[in-house]
Each structure stands twice: as structure tokens, then as C-alpha cells.
PDB file of C-alpha atoms in Angstrom:
ATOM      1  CA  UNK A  58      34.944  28.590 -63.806  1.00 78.00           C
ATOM      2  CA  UNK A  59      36.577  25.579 -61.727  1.00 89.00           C
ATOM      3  CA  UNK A  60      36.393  27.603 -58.021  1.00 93.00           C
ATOM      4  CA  UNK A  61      33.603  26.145 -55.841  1.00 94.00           C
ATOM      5  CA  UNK A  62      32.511  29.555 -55.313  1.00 95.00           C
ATOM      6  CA  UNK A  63      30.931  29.895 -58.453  1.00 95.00           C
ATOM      7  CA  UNK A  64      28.323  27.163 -56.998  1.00 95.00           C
ATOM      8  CA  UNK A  65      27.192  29.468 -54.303  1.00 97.00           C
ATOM      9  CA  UNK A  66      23.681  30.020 -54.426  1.00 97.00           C
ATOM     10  CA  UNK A  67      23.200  33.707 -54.593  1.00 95.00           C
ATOM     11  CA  UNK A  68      19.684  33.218 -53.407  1.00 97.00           C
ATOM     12  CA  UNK A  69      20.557  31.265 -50.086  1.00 97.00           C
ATOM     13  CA  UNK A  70      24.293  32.732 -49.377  1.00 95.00           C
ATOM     14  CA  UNK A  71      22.494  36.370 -47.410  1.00 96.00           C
ATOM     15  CA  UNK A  72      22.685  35.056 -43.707  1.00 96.00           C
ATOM     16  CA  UNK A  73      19.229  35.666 -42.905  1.00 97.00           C
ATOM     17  CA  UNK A  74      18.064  33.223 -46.036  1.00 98.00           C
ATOM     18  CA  UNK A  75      20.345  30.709 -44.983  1.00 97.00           C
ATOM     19  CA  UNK A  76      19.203  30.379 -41.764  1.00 97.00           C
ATOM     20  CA  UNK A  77      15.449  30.326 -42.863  1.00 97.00           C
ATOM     21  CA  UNK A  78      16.461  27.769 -45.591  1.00 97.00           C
ATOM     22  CA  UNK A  79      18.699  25.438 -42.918  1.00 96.00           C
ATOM     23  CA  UNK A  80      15.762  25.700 -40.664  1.00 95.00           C
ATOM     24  CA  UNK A  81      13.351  24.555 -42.523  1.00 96.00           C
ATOM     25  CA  UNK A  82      15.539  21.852 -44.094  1.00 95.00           C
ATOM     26  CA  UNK A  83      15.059  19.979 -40.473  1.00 88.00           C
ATOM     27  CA  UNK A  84      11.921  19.841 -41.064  1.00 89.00           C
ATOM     28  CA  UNK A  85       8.929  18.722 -43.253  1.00 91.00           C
ATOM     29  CA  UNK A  86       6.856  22.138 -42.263  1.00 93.00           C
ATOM     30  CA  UNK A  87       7.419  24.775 -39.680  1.00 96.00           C
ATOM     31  CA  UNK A  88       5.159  27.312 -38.640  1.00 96.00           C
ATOM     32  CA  UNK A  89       5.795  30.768 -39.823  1.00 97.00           C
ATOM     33  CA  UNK A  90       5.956  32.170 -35.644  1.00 96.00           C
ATOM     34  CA  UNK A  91       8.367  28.794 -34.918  1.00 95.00           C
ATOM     35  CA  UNK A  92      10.701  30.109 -38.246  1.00 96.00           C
ATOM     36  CA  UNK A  93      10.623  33.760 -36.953  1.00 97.00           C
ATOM     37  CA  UNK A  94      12.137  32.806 -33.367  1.00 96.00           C
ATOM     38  CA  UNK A  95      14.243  30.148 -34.343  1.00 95.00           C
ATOM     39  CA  UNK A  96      15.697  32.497 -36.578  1.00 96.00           C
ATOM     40  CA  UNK A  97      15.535  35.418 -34.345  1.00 96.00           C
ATOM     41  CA  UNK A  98      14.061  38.144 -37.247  1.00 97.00           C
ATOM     42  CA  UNK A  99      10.807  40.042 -37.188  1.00 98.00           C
ATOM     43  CA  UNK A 100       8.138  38.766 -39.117  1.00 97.00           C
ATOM     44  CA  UNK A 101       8.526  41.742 -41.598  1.00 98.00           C
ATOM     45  CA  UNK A 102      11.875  40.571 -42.451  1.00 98.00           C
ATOM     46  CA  UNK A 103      10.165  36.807 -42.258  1.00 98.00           C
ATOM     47  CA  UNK A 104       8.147  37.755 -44.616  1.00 97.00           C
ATOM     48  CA  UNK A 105      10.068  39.250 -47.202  1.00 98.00           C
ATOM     49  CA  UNK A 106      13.141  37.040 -46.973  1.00 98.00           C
ATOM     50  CA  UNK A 107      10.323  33.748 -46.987  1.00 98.00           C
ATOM     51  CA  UNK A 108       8.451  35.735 -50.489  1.00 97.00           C
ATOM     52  CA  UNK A 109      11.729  35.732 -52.237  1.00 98.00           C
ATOM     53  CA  UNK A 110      12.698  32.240 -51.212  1.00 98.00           C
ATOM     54  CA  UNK A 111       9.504  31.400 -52.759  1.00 98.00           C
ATOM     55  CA  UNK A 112       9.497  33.404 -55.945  1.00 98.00           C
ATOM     56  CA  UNK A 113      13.555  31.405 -56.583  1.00 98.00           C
ATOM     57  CA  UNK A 114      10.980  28.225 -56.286  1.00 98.00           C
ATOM     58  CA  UNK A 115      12.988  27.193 -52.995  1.00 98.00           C
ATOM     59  CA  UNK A 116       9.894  27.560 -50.355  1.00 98.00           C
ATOM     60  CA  UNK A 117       6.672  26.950 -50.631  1.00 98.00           C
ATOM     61  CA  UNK A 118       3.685  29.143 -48.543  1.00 97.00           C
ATOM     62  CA  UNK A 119       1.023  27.470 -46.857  1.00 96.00           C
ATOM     63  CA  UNK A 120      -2.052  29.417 -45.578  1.00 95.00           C
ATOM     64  CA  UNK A 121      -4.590  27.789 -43.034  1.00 93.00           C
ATOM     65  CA  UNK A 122      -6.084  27.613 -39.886  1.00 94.00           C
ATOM     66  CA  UNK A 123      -5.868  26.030 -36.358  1.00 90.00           C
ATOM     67  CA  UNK A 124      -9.442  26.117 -35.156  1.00 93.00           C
ATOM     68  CA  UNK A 125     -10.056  29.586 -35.953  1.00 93.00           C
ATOM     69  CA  UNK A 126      -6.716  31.105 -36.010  1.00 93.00           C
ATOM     70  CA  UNK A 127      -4.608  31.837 -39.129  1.00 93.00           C
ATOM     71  CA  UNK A 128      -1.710  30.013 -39.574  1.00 95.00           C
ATOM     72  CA  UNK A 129       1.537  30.058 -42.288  1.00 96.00           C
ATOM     73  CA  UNK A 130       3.473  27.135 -42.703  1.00 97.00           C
ATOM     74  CA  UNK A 131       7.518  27.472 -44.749  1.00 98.00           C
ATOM     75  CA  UNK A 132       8.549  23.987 -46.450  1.00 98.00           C
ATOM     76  CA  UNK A 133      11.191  23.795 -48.739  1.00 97.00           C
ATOM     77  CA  UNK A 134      10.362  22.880 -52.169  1.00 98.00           C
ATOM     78  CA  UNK A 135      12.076  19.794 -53.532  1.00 97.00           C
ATOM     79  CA  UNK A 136      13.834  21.866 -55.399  1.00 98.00           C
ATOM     80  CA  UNK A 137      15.080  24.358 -52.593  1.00 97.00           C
ATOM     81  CA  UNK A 138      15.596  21.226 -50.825  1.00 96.00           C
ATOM     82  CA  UNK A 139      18.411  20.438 -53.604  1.00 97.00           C
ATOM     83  CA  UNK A 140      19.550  23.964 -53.837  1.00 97.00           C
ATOM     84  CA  UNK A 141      20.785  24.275 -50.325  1.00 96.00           C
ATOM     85  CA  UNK A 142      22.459  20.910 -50.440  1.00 96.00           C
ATOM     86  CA  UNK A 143      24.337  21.763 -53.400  1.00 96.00           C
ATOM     87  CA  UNK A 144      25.187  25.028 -51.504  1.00 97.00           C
ATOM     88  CA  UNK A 145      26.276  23.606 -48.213  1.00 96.00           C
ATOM     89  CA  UNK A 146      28.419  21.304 -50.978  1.00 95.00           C
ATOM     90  CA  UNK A 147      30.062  24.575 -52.633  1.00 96.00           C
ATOM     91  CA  UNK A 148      30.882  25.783 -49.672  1.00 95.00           C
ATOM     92  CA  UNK A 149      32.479  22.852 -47.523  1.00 94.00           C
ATOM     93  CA  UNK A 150      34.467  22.912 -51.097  1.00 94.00           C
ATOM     94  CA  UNK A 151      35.438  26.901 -50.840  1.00 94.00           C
ATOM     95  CA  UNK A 152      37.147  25.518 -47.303  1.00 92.00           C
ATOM     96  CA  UNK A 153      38.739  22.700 -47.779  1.00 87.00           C
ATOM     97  CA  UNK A 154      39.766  23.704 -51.196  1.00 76.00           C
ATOM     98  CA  UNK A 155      43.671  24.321 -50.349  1.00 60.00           C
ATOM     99  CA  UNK A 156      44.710  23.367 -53.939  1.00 52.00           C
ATOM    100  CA  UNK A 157      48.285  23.019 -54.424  1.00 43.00           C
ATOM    101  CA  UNK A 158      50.538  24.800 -51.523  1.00 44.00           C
ATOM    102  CA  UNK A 159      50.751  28.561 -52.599  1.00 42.00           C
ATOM    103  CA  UNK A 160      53.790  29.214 -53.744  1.00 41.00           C
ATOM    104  CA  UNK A 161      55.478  32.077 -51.249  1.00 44.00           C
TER     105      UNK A 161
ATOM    106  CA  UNK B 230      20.588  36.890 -30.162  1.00 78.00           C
ATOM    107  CA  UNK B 231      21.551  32.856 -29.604  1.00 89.00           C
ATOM    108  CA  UNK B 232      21.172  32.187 -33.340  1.00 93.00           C
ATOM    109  CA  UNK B 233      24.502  31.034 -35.217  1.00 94.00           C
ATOM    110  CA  UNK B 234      23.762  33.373 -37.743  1.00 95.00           C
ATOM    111  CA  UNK B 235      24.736  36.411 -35.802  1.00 95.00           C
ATOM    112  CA  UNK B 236      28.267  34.696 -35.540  1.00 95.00           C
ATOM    113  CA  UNK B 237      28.520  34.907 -39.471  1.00 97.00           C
ATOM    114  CA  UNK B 238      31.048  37.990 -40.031  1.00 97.00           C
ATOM    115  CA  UNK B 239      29.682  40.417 -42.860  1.00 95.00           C
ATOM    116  CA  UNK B 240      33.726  40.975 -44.123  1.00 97.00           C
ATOM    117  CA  UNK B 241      34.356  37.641 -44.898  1.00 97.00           C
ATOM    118  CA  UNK B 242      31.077  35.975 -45.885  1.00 96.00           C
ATOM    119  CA  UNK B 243      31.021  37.744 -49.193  1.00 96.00           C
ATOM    120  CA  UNK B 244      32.057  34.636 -51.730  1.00 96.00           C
ATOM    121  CA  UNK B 245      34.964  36.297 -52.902  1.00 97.00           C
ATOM    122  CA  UNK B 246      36.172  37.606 -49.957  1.00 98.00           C
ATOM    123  CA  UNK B 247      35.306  34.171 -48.436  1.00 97.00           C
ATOM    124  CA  UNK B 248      37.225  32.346 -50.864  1.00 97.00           C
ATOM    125  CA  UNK B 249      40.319  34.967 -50.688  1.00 97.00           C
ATOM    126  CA  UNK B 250      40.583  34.022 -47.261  1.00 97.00           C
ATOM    127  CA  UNK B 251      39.569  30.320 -47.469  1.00 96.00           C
ATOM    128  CA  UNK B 252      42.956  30.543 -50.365  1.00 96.00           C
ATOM    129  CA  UNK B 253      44.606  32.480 -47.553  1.00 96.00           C
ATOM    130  CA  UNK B 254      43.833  29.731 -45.190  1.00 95.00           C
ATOM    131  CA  UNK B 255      45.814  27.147 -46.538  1.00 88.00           C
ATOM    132  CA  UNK B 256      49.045  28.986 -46.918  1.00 89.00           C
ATOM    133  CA  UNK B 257      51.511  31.222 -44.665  1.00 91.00           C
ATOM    134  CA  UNK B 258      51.423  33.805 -47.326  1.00 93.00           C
ATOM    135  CA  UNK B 259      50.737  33.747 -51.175  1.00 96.00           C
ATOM    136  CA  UNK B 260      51.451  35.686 -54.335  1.00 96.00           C
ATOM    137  CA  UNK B 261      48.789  38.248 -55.725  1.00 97.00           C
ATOM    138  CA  UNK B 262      49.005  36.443 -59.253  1.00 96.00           C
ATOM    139  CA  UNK B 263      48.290  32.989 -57.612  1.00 95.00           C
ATOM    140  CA  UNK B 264      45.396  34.576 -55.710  1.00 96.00           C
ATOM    141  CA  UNK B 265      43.789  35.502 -58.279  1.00 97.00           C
ATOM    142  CA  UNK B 266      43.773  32.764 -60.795  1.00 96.00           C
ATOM    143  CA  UNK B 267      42.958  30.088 -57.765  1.00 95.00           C
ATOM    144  CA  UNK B 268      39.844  32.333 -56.972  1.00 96.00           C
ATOM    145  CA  UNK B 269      39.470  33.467 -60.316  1.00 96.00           C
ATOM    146  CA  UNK B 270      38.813  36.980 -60.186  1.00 97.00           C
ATOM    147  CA  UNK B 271      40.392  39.815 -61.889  1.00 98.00           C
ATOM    148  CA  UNK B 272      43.179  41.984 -61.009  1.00 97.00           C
ATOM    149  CA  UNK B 273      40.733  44.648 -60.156  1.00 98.00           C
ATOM    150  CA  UNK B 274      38.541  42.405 -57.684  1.00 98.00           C
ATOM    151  CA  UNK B 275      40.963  40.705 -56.232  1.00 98.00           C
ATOM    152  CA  UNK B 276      43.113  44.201 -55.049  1.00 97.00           C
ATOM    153  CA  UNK B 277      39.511  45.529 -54.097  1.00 98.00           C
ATOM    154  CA  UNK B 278      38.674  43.194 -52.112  1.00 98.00           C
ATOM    155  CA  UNK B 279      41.892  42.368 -50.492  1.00 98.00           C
ATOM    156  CA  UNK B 280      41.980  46.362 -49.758  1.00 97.00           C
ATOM    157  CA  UNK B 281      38.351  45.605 -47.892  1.00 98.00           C
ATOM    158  CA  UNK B 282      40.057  42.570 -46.129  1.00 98.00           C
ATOM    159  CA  UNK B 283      43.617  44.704 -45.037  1.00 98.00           C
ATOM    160  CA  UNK B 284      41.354  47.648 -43.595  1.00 98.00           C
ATOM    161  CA  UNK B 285      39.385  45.184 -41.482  1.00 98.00           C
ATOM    162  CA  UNK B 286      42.529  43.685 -40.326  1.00 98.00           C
ATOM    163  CA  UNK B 287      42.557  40.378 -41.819  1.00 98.00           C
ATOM    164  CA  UNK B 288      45.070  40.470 -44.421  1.00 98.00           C
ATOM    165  CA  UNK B 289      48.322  41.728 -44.777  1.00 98.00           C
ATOM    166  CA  UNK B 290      49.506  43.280 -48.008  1.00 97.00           C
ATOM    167  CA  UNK B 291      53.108  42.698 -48.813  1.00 96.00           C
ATOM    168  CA  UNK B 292      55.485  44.355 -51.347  1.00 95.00           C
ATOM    169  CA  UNK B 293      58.613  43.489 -52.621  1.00 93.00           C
ATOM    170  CA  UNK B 294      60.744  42.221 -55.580  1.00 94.00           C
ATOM    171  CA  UNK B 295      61.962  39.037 -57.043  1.00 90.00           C
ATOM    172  CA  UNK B 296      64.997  40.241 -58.938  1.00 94.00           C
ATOM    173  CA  UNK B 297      63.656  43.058 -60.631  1.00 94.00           C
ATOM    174  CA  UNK B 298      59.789  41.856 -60.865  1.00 93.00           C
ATOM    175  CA  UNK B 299      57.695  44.163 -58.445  1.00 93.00           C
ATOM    176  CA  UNK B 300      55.641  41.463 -55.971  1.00 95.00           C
ATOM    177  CA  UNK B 301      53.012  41.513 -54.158  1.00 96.00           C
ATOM    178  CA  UNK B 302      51.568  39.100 -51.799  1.00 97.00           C
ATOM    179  CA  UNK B 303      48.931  38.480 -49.569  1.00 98.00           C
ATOM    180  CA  UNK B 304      48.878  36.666 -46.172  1.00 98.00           C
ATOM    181  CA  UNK B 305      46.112  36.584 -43.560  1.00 97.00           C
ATOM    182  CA  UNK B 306      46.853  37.965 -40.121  1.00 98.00           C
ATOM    183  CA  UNK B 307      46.776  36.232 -36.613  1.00 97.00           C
ATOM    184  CA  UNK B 308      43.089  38.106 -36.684  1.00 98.00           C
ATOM    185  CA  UNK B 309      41.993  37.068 -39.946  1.00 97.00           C
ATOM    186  CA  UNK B 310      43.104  33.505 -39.547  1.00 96.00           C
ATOM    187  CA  UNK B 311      40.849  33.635 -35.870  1.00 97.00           C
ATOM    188  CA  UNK B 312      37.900  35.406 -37.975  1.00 97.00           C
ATOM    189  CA  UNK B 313      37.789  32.541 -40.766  1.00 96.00           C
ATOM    190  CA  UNK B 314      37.931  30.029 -38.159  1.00 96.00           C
ATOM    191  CA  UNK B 315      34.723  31.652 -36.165  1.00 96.00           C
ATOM    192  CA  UNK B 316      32.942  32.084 -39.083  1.00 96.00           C
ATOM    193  CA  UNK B 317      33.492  28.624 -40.320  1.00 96.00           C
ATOM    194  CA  UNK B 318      32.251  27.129 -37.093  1.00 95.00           C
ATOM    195  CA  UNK B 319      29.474  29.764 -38.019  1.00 96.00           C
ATOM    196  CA  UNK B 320      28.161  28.114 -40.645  1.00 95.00           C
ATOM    197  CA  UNK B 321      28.739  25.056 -39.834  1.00 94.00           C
ATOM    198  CA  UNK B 322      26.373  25.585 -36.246  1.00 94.00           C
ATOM    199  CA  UNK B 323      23.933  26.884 -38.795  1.00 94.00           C
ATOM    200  CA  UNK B 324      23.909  24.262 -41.380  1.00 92.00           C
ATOM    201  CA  UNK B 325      23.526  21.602 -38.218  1.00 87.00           C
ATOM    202  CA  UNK B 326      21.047  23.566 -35.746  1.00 75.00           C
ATOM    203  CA  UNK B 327      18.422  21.640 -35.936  1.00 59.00           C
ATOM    204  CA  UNK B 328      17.228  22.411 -32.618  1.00 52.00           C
ATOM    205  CA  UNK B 329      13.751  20.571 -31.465  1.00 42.00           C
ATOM    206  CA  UNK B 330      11.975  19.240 -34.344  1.00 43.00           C
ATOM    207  CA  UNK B 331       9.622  22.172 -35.676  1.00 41.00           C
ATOM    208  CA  UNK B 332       6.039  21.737 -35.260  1.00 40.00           C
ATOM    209  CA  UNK B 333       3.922  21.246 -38.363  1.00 45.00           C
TER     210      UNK B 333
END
């Protein structure tokens, strides 16, 4: 079990979950509409991909409101936070990993 | 559709298929056997998923002999080679898009 790969985080490898996870590691907060076009999805997919981020522990959920309107807010957990650090690790390690020269 | 992630290509972000090719990468061609113990997968995977890779033109499957051994070896085409690179730079746009810092 020596081949970065096996450090890929299952959880944030699907595209769409990466993107949501890489957004929201720019930030402290984002606003669930500001996550949804950044990311280009609708906010059914939004909110599915940002319920299973949160149920690894990787995103937490905010509910509130500006003045009267509803508002979500997506912020990576510390955890999550460390998850998709360790990812990005695994996989600048799956590329540059050229090992010895492959023998032809 | 200006996202990075839409530049991710479904063939090779799979993490074995990734890795395969990340393998690939580094070498003109190599040997099945080596392949598979750098990526460490089985037999079984590894021919699986290099048949996925060959049918979407971005490995070449080679067969031969050395002396009487039967050989087979894997090399990634001018296409495949092109593909990693784009989806490299991919990831790499999504890991840094920051964009404007997301309103909390």
C-alpha cells in the first residue's frame, strides 16, 4: 500500500465535490447561491453533493437570515479543511511519482 | 461552462486509471508486470482498466516475446499523453481558482 493513490480521498476525488471543497477552501464561508455559480451546478446537485460533504464531517451547514431572507452558508470543517490538503498532497504525488524509469 | 472542472476527463480521473497513466507518463512504454506492481493493482484491474484506457484511445497495448516469455506492455499514445496533460492542468486550475474572495 506504498502508491499515493491509496491517499485519495474517495469523498472529495468526484469532480463536482472537489470543486465545492476547493471553493470553499478560499474561503472562511461562502454563500450557498455564490458556491452554486462558482461551481456552475444546480442547487439540487448543491445540495446533495454539500449533505454528503457534511455527513464525511468535511462541511459544515449554516442556516440564517439577511434581513428577512434565508440564507445557507458552506465552510469547511477543520477537518475537511485537512482532508483536501492531504488530497491535493496524494495527488501532486500520483503525478510526479515517476519511480524508477520503467523498464521497456 | 467556464469552471475547470468541466476540463477534468471522466476516463482518466478514475484513481487507477489516473495513476496507470500518471505510470504511463513517465516512460515511453512499460511492461504489464511493472504496471501493475508500481500501481498496485491486480492482474485483473490493471488489464480492465488498461482495456477502458486502449478503447478511449489513450493507451496502446503491445504484444510480443522476450525469448520465449509472452509480453505485454503498455504505452500511452500521442492522445493519451495530450489528455493527461489537460487534465493535469485541470486540476491544478481547480485546486488554485480562487476567483474573488467569496462573500460571507
Amino acid at each position: 500500500m506504498n502508491h499515493p493513490r491509496h491517499a485519495l480521498d474517495e469523498v472529495i476525488h468526484s469532480p463536482v465535490r472537489f470543486s465545492i471543497v476547493a471553493t470553499l477552501a478560499a474561503a472562511e464561508k461562502a454563500e450557498f447561491g455564490y458556491v452554486r455559480d462558482a461551481v456552475e451546478v444546480s442547487d439540487s446537485v448543491l445540495s446533495k453533493q454539500a449533505a454528503t460533504l457534511e455527513k464525511a464531517g468535511y462541511v459544515k451547514v449554516t442556516k440564517g437570515y439577511v434581513g428577512k431572507r434565508p440564507r445557507t452558508w458552506l465552510s469547511l470543517t477543520p477537518q475537511g479543511r485537512e482532508a483536501f490538503t492531504a488530497h491535493v498532497e496524494a495527488l501532486r504525488a500520483v503525478i510526479e511519482r515517476t519511480g524508477n524509469p520503467a523498464p521497456t
